[in-house]
Every structure is written in C-alpha cells, then in structure tokens.
Short mmCIF file of C-alpha atoms in Angstrom, two decimals:
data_model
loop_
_atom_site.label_atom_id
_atom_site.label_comp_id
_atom_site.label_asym_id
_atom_site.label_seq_id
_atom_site.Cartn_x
_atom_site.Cartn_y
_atom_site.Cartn_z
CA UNK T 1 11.34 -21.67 -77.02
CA UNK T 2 12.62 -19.33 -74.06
CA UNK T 3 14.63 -17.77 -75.95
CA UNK T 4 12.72 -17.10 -79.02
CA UNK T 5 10.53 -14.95 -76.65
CA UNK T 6 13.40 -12.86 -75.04
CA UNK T 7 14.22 -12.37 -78.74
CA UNK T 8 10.39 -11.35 -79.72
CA UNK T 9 10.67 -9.13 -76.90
CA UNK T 10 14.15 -7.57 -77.46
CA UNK T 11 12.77 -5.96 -81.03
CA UNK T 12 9.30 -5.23 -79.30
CA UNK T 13 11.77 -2.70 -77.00
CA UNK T 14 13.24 -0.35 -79.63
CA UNK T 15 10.14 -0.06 -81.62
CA UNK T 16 8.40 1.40 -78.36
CA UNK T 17 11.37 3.56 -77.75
CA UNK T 18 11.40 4.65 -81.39
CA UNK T 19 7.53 5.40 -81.00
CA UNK T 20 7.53 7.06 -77.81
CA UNK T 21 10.38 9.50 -79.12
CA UNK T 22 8.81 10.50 -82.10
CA UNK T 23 8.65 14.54 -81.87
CA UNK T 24 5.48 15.72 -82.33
CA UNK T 25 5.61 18.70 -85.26
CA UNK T 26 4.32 22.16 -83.31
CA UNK T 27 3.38 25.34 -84.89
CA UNK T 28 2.00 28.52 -83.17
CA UNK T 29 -1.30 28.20 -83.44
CA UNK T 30 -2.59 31.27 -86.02
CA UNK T 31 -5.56 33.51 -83.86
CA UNK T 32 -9.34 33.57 -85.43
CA UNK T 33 -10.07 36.66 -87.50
CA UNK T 34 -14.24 35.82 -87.44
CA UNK T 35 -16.44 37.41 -84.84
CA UNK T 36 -15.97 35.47 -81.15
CA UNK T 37 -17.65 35.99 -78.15
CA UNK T 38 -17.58 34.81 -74.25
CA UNK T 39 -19.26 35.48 -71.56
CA UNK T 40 -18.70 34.94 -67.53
CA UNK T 41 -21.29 36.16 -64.44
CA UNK T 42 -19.50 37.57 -62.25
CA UNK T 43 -21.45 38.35 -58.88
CA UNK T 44 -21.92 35.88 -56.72
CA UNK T 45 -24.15 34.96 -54.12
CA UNK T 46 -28.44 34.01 -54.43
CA UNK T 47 -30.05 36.97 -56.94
CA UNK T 48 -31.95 39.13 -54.57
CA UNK T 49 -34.64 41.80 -56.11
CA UNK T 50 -33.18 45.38 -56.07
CA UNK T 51 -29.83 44.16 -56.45
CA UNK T 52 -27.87 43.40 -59.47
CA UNK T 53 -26.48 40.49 -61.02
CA UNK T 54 -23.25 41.42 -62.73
CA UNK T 55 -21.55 40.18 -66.56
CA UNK T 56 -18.83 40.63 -68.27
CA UNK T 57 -19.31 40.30 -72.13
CA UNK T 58 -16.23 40.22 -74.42
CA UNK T 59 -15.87 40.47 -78.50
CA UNK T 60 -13.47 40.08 -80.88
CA UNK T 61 -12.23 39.73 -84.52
CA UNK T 62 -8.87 39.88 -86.53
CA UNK T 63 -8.06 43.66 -86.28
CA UNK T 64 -7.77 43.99 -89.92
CA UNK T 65 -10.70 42.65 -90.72
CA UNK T 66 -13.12 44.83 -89.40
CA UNK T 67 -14.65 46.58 -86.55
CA UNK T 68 -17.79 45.77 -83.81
CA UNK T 69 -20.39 47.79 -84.14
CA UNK T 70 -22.75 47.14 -81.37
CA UNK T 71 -23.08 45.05 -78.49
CA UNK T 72 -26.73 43.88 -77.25
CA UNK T 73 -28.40 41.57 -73.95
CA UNK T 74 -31.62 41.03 -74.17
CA UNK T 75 -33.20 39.23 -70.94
CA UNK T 76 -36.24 36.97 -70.64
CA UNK T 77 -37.62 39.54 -68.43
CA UNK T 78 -36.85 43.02 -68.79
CA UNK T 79 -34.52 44.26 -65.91
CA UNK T 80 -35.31 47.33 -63.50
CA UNK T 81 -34.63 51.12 -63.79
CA UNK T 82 -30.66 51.50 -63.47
CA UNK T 83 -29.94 48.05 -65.85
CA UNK T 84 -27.28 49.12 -68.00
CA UNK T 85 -24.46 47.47 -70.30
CA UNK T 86 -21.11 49.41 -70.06
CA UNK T 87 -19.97 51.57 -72.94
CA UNK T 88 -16.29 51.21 -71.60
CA UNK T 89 -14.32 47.88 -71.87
CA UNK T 90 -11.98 47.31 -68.92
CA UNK T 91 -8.36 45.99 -68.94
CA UNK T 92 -7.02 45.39 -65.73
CA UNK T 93 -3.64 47.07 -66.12
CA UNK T 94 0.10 45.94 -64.16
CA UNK T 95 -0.87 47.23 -61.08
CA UNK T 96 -3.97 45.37 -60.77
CA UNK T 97 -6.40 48.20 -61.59
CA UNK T 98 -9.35 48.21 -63.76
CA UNK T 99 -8.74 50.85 -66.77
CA UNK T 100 -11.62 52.04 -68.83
CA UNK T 101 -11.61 52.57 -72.60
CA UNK T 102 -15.10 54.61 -74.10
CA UNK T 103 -16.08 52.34 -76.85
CA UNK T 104 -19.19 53.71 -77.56
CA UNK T 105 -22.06 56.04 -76.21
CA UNK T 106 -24.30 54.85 -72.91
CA UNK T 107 -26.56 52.12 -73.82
CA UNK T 108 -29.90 52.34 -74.35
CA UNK T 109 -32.47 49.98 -72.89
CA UNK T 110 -35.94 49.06 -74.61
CA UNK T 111 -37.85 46.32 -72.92
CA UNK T 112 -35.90 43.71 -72.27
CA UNK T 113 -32.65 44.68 -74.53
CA UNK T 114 -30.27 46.66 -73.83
CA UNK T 115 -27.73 48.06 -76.64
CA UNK T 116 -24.69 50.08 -77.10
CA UNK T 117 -23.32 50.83 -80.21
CA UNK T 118 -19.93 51.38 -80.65
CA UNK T 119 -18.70 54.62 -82.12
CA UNK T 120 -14.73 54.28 -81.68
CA UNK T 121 -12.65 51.78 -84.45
CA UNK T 122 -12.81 48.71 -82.26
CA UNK T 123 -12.03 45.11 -82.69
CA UNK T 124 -12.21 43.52 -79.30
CA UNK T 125 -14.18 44.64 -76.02
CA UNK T 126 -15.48 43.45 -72.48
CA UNK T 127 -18.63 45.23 -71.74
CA UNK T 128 -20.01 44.83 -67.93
CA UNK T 129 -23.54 44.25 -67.92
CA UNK T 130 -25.92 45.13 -64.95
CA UNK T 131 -29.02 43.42 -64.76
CA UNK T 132 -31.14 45.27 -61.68
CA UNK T 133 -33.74 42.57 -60.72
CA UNK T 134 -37.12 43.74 -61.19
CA UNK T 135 -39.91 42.92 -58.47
CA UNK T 136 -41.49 40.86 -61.52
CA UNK T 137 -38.93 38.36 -61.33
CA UNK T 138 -38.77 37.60 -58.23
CA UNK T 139 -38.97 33.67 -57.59
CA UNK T 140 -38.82 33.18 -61.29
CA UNK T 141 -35.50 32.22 -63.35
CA UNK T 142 -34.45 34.71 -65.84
CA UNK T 143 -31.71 33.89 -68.82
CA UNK T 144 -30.04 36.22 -71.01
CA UNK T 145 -28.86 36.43 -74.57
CA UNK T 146 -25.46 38.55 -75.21
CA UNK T 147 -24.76 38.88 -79.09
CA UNK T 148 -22.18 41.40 -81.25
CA UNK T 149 -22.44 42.75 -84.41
CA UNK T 150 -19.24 43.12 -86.61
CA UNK T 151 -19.10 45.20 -89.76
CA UNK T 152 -18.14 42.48 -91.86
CA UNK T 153 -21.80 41.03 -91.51
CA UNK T 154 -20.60 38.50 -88.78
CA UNK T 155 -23.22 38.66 -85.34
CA UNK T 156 -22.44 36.01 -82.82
CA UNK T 157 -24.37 35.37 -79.36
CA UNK T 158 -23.72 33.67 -75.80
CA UNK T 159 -26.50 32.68 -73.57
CA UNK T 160 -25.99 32.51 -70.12
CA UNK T 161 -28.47 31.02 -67.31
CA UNK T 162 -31.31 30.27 -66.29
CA UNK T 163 -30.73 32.49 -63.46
CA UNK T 164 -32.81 31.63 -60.03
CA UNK T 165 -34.17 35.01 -58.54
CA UNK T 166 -34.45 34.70 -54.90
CA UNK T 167 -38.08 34.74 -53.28
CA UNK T 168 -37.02 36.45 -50.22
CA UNK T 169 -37.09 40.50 -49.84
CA UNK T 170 -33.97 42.53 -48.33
CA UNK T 171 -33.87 45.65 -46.37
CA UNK T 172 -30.98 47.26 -44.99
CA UNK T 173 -29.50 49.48 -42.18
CA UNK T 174 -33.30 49.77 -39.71
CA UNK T 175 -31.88 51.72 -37.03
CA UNK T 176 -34.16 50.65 -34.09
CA UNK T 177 -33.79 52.86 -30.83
CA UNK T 178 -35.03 52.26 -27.53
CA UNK T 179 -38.36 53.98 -26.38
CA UNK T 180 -38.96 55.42 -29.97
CA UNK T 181 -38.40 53.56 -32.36
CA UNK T 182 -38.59 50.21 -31.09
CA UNK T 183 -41.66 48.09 -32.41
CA UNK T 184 -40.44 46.21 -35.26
CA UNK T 185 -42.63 44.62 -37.81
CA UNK T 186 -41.49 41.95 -39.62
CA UNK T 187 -44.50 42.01 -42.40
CA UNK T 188 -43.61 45.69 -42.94
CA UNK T 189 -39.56 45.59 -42.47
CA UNK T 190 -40.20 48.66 -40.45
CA UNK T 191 -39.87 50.13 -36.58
CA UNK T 192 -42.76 51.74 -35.21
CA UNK T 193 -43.36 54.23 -32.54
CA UNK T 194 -45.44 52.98 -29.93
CA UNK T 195 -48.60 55.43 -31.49
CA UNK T 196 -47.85 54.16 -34.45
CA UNK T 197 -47.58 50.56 -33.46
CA UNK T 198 -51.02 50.94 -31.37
CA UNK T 199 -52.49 51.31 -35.30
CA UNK T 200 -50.90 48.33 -36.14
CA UNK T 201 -50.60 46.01 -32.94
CA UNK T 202 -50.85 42.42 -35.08
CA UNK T 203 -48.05 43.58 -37.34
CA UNK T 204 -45.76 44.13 -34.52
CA UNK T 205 -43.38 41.42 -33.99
CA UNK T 206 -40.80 42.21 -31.68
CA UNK T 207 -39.47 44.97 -29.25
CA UNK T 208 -35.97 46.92 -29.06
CA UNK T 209 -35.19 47.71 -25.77
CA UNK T 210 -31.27 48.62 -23.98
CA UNK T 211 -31.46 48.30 -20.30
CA UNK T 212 -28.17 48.48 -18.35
CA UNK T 213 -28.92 46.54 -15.39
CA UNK T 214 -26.70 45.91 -12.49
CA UNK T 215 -25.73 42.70 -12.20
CA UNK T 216 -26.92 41.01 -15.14
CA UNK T 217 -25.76 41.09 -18.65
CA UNK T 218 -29.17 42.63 -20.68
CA UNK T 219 -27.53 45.16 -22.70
CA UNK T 220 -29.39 45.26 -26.60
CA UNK T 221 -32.36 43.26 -26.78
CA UNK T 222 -34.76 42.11 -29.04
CA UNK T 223 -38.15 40.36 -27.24
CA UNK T 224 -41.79 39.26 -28.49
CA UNK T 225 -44.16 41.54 -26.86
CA UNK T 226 -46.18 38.35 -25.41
CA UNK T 227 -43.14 37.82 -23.34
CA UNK T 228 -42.87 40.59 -20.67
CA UNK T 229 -40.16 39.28 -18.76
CA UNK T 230 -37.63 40.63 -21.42
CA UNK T 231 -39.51 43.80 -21.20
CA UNK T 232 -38.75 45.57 -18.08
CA UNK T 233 -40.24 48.86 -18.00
CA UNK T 234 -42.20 48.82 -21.28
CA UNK T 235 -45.76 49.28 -21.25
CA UNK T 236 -46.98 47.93 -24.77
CA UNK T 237 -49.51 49.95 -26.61
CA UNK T 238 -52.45 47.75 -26.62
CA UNK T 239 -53.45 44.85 -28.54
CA UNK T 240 -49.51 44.09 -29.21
CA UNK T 241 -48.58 40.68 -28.03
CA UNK T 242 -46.74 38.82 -30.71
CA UNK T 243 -45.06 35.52 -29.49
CA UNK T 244 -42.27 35.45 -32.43
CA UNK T 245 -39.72 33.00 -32.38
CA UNK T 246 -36.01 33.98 -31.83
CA UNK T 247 -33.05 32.26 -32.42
CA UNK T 248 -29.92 33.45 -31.50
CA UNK T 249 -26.80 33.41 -33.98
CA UNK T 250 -23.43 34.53 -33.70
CA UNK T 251 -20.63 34.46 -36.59
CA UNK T 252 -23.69 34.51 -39.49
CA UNK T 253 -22.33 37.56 -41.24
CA UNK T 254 -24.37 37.79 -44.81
CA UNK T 255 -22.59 39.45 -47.11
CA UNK T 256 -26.11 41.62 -48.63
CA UNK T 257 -26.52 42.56 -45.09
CA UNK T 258 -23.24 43.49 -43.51
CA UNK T 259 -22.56 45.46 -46.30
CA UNK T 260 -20.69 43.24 -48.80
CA UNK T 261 -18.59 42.41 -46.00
CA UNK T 262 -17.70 38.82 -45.30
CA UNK T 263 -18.50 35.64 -47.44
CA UNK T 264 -21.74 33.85 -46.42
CA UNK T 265 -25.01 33.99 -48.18
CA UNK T 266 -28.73 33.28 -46.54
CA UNK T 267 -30.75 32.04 -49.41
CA UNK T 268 -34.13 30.73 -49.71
CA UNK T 269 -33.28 27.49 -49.02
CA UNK T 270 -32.27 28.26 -45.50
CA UNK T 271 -35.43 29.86 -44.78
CA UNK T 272 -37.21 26.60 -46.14
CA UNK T 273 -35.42 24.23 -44.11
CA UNK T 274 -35.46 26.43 -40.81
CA UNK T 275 -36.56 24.78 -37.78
CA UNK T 276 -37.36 27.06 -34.85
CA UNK T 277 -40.09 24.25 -33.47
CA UNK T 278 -37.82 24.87 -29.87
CA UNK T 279 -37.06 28.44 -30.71
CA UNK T 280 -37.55 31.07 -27.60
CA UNK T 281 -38.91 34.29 -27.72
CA UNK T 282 -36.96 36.49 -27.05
CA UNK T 283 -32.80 37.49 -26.88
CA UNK T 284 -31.48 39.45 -24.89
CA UNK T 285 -27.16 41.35 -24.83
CA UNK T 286 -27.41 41.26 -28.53
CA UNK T 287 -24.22 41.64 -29.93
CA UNK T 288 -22.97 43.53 -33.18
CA UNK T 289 -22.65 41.30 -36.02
CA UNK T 290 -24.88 38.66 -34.25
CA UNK T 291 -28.05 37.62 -35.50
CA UNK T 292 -31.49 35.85 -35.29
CA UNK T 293 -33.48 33.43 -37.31
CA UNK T 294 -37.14 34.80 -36.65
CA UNK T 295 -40.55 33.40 -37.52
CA UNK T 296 -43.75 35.40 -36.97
CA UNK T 297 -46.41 34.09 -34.75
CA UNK T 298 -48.71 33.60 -37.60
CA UNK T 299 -45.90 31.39 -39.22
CA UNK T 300 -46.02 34.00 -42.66
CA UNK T 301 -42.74 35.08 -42.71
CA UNK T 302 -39.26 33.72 -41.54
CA UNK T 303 -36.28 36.25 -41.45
CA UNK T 304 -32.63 36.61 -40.70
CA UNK T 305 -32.32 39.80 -38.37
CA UNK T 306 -28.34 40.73 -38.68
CA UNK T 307 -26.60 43.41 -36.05
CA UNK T 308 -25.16 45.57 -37.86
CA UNK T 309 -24.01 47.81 -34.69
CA UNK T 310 -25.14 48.38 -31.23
CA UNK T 311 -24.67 52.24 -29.73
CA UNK T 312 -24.95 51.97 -25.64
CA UNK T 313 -24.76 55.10 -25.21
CA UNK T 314 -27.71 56.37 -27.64
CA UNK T 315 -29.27 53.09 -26.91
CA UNK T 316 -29.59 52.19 -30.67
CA UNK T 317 -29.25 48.93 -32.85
CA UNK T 318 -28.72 48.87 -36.18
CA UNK T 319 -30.56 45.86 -38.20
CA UNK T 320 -30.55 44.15 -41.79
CA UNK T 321 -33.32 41.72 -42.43
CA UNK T 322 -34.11 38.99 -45.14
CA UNK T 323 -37.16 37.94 -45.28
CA UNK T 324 -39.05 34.85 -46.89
CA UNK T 325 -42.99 34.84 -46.77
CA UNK T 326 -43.47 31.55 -46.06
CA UNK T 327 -47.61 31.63 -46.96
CA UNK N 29 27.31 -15.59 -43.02
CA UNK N 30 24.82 -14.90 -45.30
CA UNK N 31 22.95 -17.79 -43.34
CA UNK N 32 22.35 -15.60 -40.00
CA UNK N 33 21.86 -12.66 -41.84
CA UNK N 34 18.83 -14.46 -43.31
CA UNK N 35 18.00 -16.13 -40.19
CA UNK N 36 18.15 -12.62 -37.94
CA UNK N 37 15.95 -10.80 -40.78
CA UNK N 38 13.34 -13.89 -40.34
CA UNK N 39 13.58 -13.45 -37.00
CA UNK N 40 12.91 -9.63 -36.94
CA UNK N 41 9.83 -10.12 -39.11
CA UNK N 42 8.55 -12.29 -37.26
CA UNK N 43 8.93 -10.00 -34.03
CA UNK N 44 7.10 -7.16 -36.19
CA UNK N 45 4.21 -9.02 -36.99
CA UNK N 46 4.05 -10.31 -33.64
CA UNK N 47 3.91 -6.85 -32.33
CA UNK N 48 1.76 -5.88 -35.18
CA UNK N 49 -0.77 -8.23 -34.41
CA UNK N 50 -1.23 -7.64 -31.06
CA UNK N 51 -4.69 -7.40 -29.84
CA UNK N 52 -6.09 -3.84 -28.69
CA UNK N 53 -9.52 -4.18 -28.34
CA UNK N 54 -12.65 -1.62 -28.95
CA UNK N 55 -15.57 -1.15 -27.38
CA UNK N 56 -19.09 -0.77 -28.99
CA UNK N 57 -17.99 2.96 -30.08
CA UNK N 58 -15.22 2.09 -31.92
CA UNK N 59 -13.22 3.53 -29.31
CA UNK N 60 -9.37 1.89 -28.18
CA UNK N 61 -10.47 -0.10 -24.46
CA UNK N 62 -6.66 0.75 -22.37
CA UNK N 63 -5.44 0.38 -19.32
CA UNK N 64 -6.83 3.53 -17.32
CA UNK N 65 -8.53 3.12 -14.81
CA UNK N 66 -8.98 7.10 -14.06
CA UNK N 67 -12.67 8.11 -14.21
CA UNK N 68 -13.60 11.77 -14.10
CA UNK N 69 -14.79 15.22 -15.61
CA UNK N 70 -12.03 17.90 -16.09
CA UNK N 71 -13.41 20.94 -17.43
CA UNK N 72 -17.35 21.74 -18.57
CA UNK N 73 -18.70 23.99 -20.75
CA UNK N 74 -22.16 25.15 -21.58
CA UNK N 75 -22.90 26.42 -24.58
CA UNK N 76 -26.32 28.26 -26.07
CA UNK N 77 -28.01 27.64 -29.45
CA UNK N 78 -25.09 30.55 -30.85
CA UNK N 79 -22.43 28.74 -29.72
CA UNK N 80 -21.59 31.58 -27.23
CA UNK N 81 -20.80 30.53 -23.42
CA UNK N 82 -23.93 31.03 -21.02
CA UNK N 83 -21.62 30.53 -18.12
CA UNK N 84 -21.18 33.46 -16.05
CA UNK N 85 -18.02 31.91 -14.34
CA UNK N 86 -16.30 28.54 -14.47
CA UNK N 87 -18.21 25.43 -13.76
CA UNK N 88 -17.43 24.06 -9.89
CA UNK N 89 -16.51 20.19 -10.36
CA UNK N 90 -16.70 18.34 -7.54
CA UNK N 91 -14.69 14.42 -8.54
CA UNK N 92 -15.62 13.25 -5.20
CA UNK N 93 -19.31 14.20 -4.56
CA UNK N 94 -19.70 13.67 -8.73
CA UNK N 95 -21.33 16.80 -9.29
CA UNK N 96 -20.88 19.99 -11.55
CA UNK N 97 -22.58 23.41 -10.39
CA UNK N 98 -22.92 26.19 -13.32
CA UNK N 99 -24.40 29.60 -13.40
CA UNK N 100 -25.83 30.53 -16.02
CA UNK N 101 -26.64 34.13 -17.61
CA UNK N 102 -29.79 35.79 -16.73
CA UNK N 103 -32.15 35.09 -20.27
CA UNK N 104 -30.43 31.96 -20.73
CA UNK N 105 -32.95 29.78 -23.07
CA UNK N 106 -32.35 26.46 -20.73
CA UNK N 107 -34.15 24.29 -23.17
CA UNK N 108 -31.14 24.79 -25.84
CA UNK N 109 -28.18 24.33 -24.30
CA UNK N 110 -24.65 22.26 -25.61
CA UNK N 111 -23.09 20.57 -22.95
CA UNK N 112 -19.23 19.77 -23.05
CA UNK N 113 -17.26 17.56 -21.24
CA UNK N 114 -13.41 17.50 -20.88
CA UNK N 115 -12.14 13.85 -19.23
CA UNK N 116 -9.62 12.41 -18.41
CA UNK N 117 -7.61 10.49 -21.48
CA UNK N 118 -9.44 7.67 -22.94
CA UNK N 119 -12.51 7.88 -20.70
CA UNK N 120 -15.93 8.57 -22.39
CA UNK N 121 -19.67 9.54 -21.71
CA UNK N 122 -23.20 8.27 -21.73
CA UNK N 123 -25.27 9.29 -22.82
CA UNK N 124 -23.72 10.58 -25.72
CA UNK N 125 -24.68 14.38 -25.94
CA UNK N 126 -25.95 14.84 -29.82
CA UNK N 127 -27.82 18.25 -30.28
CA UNK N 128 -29.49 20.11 -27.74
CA UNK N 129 -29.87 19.21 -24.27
CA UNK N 130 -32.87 20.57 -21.81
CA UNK N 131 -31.98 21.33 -19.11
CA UNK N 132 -35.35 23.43 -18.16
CA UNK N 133 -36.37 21.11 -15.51
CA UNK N 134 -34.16 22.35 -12.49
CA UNK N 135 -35.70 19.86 -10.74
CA UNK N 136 -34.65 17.26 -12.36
CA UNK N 137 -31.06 17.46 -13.04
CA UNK N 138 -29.45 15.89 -16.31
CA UNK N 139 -27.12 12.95 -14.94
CA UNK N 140 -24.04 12.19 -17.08
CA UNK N 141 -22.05 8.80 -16.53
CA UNK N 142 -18.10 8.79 -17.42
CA UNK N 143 -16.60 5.72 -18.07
CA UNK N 144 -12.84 4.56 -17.61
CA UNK N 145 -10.73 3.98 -20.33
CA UNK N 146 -10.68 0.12 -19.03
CA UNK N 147 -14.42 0.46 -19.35
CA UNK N 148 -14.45 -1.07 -15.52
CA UNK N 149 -14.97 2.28 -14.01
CA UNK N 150 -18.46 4.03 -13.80
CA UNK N 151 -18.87 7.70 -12.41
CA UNK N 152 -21.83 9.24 -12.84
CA UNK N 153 -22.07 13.21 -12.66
CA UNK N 154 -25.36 15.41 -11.97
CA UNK N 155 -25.26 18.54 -13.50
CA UNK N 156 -26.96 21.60 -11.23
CA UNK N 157 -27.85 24.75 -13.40
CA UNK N 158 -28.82 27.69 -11.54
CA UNK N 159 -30.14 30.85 -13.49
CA UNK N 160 -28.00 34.48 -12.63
CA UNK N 161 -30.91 35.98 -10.69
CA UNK N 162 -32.12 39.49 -11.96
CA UNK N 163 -31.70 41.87 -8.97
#
C-alpha cells in the first residue's frame, strides 16, 4: 500500500517540474496610438490661499497618428489672478535639468478653465499647471478636470482631488523693530507704532522689545502688554493690555514661512488641537528660527509666530505668521 | 562512542535550558529587579516647554544631603518645565515624570524618590529651583 503511494507520488514530481518549467511566450508589448493622459500634483504641503498648488499634466498618441491640439483644466472654483497652465512641456534632460519645449501660445483663462492650444506638430506633452488659490476657496475643497484634444477627434480627461484649502491666512517676512515698530496685532498680521497702536489698543496683541541686560539673558522678546514685567522700559500707549498666550518652540521650521526652507507643515489641524490652557504670556531671548504658538486674549485667533532672523544690533526681528480664526 | 556523544549533547541541553530558564524577576514597571544596591541621581536636566535648557549652569547634586539646586534663566515659565534624571544603572524614579512638571511653588519643592535596582533602596531627592535674579 506504501509503496503504491511513493509510486503516486514519484509521477506527481515530474509533472510539477514539467509545469513549473513551462516558458512563458513574451513579446514586447506594442505602445497605444489613441489619446492617453495622466496626471500627478506635485506641491506638497496643506493648500494655503495666495499660494499655488502645482500639476503636471501629460498627453500622448502614436506619433503618426496625429497631433494634440489643446490642453484644458477647468477647476470647481475658478483660481486667482496669476493661475496659468504652461505652454512649454518639460523633459528633465541627463544632467538633471528641466528643459522647456514651446508647444503652444500662453494659455488663456476664462472662469474657471484655463486653455492652451497647441500651435507646434505635437504628439506628447507635460504641461505644469498653477492653480493660485483664490480667497473664495478658502476652507472649501476644490477638484479639477484636465482633458486633451487630439486631431483625430480623440479628447480624454483626468480628474484629480478634492483638494482641501486651508482655513488659516499666511503672511510673511513682518519685520518688527524695537521702539517703532513693535505692537503687533495678531487680527491685523501687522506691527504698529505706538500712535498708531493707541487707535487700535484691543487689536494689539503683543510687544517687540531687545533689551541687552547685564546679567540676564533677555535679548529678542516678544510679551503681552498686560504683563509688564517683560516690558522694561516701555510705557504702553493706553488702553493696550492684551494677556495673549505664548508658547515657546524651537526646531518648528514651516516650510511657507521660512521660506520653502525645511520640511514641516502647520496646518489647520494643529491650530484645532492646540492647547495653550498653561501657556505664559510672554517669551523672552527669542531665537532665529524659533517660534510661538499664540492665542489672542479674546480666544479668536490662534497663530504660529516663526523667527525668521533676529538683528542685535538694529534691534529687529523678523516674523512669519499663520493664522487660524478660531470664531 | 556515538553513546556519549548523545549523552554529552543531552547533557548540554539540558544545561541551556537550565540557564535559560532562570528566573530574573520584574517589578510592577516591567523593569529587570538586579542586584544593585546603588541608589542615586547622576546628572539633572531641566528643560522648558521648547525643549531648550533653562539652566544657567549645571545642576549642584548633593548624594548625601539628597538634594539638587538649579538656577534657572531669568523669564523662565516655572509652571512648564521637563525634569530629567540620570541614575545610576538599573535604579528608577517615582513618581514617574510624564509631561510637565510645576515647579512654581518655590515653597514647596517637588520631591523625587530613586529606587535601587534591588528595589530595597529608597532615596528621595528635593529639587530647589531658584530664578536668575534680574539686576
């Protein structure tokens, strides 16, 4: 009975074998000639209003077939001045370095579409498309459509998104300067002049001062007007007296801030789960490329105040904010 | 021959899993319970809410009076501080510092007790903060 079994098994072998080394027939697999299209977003990082959000759209069909004769995005909300699609496709060539071919004349943008029609004999192309986000997007999603037109008749299209656009605001490079301009609202993104903050005293959130003080470390600061103690020699214009909290950060470099340096993004999201409940007032020997979660004694806004650079000698900081109104 | 090779491989097996097996207990942490008997704090660090030192010079340990002295930069925000404790190998500390510590009541100094790796040794360590006074 044994045996019968080794002798089942002993033909079961070579038919595996035989299977197993079967070659499978290959043949180089002949390219489409119809109209294709892909698509791929390229920027990175949450979708901010006044910046851009970045495509690349390519096209292509058999080069004997026929030619492209326009390229078109339309988005669910029509982008802001400067949104363009590119009328040169790129190739990065040997050396690493993006070439540009003219395909076409500069697009032209009605409502929400944006077209460029191709004027050169072309069969494939990757068009960059930059979507400036409008203020009228802002906390909304917004999805686009990409489609080609080929003389043969053939039009194919690639949707990308829904894209989130960020809630919060940006504003770079404040230069804030001791005894001038050194009343910072964080409602207004702006540094006031102590006349000018006297106009505006509940708006004023916190005060740039420089003090070089033997002995202690004080250096850049940055302290609510309601605390005084971080405010040596500054008379505050009156009614200002903001308590805004102030949490000190170090190694938070956002990339919108410091200048598309560095890889870390504050979104919305961080804003909406910040805690400052135990926050301080005030920080003092600010440091460049430090920071500062903030939220304004009213509890409106919370922000994320980023040093760009400190000057000791003209006693001047230079600030990024995002800010996310909160109510 | 073949006999005592057998017999001397059953015999080193069973000395493996002997040693294997041997029983090294943990305490309520998880942590190995050994043979030290050491108790103490080597190095401390204070650390604010960025992470950044708010020591203006090394911490003074004292192992025999069981205290730690720090100075701490003028603006410091005492109620969000990170304490850290170097000890001595296989010792640990209770209470166990999670988060933020507040150590705004100067009063009241935050007490720290280190236990021996042989968990039969108890030193508790009061931690004085004093504020870099603005001249």
């Amino acid at each position: 009975m044994q045996r019968k079994y080794y002798s089942l098994l002993l033909l079961l072998i070579p038919v595996f074998i035989f299977n197993a080394c079967q070659n499978d027939e290959y043949s180089i697999p002949e390219a489409k000639t119809e109209l294709q299209n892909d698509c791929i977003l390229r920027s990175l990082g949450p979708n901010v209003v006044g910046l851009n959000i970045e495509f690349v759209y390519a096209m292509a069909l058999g080069s004997n077939i026929g030619k492209i004769n326009s390229a078109q995005v339309e988005a669910t909300i029509a982008g802001a001045s400067g949104t363009y699609l590119e009328n040169r496709s790129f190739r990065t060539n040997s050396s690493g370095v993006d070439t540009p071919y003219t395909i076409g004349n500069p697009s032209s943008t009605t409502g929400t579409k944006t077209v460029v029609t191709f004027t050169k004999d072309t069969c494939a192309a990757a068009l960059r498309y930059y979507y400036y986000i409008p203020e009228e997007a802002r906390g909304k999603t917004v999805s686009f459509t990409f489609s080609a037109k080929a003389s043969t008749g053939e039009e194919v299209s690639y949707e990308m998104g829904p894209y989130t656009i960020a809630k919060m605001d940006m504003k770079l490079s404040l230069v804030l300067s001791d005894n001038n301009l050194c009343y910072f609202s964080v409602a207004d993104m702006i540094a006031y002049t102590a006349a000018e903050a006297a106009t505006k005293a509940d708006k004023i959130d916190l005060v740039y001062l420089y003090r070089s003080i033997t002995g202690i470390t004080f250096a850049h600061a940055l302290a609510s007007p309601a605390n005084t103690e971080y405010l040596p020699g500054i008379t505050l214009p009156s009614g200002v007296g903001n308590s805004t909290k102030f949490w000190k950060v170090y190694g938070l470099r956002d990339r919108h801030l410091a200048n598309l340096q560095y890889g870390i993004y504050v979104d919305d999201i961080d804003f909406q789960e910040l805690d400052l409940t135990s926050a301080p007032n005030y920080g003092i020997n600010m440091k460049a490329e430090s920071g500062a979660w903030v939220e304004t004694s009213d509890g409106k806004y919370r922000a994320y105040i980023y040093v760009n650079s400190v000057n000791n000698t003209a006693k001047t900081m230079t600030v990024s904010i995002k800010r996310y109104q909160m109510k | 021959m073949k006999k005592y090779i057998i017999i001397t491989t059953a015999l080193l097996f069973s000395a493996l899993v002997w040693t294997g097996c041997s029983d090294f207990p943990v305490d309520e942490d998880g942590l190995l319970i050994t043979t030290r008997s050491q108790c103490y704090v080597s190095n401390f660090e204070l650390l604010g809410p960025d992470y950044q030192t708010v020591r203006t010079k090394a911490a003074v340990i004292d192992t025999t009076a069981q205290t730690i002295n720090v100075e701490v930069l003028y603006g410091t925000d005492l109620k969000n501080l990170r304490p850290q404790f170097n000890l001595i190998t296989d010792a640990k500390i209770e209470p166990k510092v999670i988060g933020f510590v507040d150590f705004s009541d100067l009063t009241n100094p935050k007490k720290w007790t280190v236990i021996s790796g042989n968990r039969k040794v108890n030193k508790t360590y009061t931690v004085y903060v004093t504020v870099q006074v603005k001249p």
